[in-house]
CSV table of C-alpha atoms in Angstrom, one decimal:
chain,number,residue,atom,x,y,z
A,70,UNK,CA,122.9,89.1,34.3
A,71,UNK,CA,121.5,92.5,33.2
A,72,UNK,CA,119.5,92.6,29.9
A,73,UNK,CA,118.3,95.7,28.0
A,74,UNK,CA,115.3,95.5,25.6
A,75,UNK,CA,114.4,97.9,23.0
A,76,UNK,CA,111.0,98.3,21.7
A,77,UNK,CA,109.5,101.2,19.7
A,78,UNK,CA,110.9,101.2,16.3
A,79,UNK,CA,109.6,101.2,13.3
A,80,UNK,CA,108.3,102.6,10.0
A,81,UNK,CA,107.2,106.3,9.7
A,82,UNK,CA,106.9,108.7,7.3
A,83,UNK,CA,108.9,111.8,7.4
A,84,UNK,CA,108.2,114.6,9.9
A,85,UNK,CA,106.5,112.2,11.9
A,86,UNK,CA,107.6,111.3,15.7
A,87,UNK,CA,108.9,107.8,16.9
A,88,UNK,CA,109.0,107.0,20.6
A,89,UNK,CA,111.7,104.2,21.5
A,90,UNK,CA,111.9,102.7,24.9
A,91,UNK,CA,114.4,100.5,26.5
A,92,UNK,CA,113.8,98.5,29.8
A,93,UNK,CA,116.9,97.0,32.3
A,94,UNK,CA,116.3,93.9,33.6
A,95,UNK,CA,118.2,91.5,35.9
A,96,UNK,CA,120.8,91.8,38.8
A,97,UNK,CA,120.5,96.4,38.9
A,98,UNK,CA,121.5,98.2,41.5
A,99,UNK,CA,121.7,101.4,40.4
A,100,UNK,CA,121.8,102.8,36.9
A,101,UNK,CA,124.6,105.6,35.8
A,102,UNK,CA,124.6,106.7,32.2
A,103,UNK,CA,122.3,106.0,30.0
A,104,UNK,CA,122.5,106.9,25.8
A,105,UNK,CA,121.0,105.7,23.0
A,106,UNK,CA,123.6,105.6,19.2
A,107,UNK,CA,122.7,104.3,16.2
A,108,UNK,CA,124.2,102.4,13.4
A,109,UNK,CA,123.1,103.4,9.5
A,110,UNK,CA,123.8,101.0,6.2
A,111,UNK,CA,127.7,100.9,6.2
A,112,UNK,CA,128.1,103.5,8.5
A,113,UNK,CA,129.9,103.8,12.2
A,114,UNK,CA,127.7,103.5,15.4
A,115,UNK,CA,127.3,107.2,16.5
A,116,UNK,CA,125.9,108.8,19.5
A,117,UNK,CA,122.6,110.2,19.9
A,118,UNK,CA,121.8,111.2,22.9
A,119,UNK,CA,122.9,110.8,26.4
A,120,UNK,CA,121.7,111.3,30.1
A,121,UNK,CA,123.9,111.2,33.3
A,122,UNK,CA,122.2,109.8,36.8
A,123,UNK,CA,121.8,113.5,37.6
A,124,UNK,CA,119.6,114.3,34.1
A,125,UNK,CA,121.8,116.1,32.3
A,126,UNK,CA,121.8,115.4,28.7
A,127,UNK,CA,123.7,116.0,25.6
A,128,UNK,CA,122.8,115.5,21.8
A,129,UNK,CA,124.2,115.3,18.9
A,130,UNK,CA,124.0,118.5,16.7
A,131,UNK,CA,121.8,116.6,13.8
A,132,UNK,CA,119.0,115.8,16.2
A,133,UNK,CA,119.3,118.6,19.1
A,134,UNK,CA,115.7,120.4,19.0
A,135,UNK,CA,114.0,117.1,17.4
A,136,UNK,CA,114.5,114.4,20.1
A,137,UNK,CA,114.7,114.1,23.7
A,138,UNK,CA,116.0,111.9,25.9
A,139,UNK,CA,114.7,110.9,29.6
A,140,UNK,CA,114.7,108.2,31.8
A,141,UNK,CA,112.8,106.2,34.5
A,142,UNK,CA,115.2,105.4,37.7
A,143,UNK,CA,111.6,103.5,39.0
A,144,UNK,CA,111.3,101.5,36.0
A,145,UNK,CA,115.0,101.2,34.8
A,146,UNK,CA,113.9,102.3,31.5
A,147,UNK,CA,115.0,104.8,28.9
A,148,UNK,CA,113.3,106.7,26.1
A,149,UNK,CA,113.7,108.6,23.1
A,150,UNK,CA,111.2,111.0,22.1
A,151,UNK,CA,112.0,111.5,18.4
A,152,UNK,CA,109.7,114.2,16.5
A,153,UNK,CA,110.5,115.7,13.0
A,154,UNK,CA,111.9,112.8,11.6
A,155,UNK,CA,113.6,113.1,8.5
A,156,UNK,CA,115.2,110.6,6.4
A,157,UNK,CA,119.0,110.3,7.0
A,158,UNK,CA,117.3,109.4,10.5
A,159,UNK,CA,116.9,105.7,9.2
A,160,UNK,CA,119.2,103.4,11.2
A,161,UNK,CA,119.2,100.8,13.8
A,162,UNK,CA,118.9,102.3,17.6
A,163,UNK,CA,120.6,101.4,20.6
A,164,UNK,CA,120.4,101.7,24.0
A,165,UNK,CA,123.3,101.9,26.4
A,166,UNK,CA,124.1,101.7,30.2
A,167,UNK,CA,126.6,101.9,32.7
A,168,UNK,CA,125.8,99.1,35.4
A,169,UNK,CA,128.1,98.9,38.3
A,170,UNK,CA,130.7,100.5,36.2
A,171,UNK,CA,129.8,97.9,33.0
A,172,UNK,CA,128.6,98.4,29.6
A,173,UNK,CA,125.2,97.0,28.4
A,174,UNK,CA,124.0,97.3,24.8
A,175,UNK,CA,120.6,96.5,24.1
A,176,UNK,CA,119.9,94.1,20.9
A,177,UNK,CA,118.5,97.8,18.6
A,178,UNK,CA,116.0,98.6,17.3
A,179,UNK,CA,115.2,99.5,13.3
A,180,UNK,CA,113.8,103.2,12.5
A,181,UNK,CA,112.9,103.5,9.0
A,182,UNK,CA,112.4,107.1,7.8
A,183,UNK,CA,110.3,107.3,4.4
A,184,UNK,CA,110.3,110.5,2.2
């Protein structure tokens, strides 16, 4: 059984930064991609960012420049550096990766952006 825990969110004011973390645990062999999407109020779950096994990433075009993604293969964790937050940034965050060829989703994460 593979769990993913999110930690990291929380309330800050705009243009300030945000650090999100997510940690695997359980039965891992080997991690392939990793992402983290969010979900605002009555909108659909969109991607964020995303990082193969080999580090290459991609972002979506609101938050390329403002947020980076890396991981830890050591300490089967993922991050998201967020900086210059703004506030249509406000939504739950989730982590994602591909186990073995399965999909985990951690439990999210809430980011409030205030004006």
């Amino acid at each position: 059984q593979v769990q993913l825990v999110e930690s990291g969110g929380g309330l800050v004011q705009a243009g300030g930064s945000l650090r999100l973390s997510c940690k695997a645990s359980g039965s891992i062999f080997s991690i392939n991609g990793m992402g983290w999407y969010r979900q605002a109020p009555g909108k659909q779950r969109e991607l964020v960012a995303r990082i193969t096994s080999g580090r290459s990433t991609n972002y979506a075009d609101s938050v390329k420049g403002r947020f980076t993604i890396s991981r830890d293969n050591a300490k089967n964790t993922l991050y998201l550096q967020m900086n210059s937050l703004k506030p249509e940034d406000t939504a739950d965050y989730y982590c994602n990766m591909v186990i073995a060829q399965y999909n985990y989703w951690g439990q999210g994460t809430q980011v409030t952006v205030s004006s």
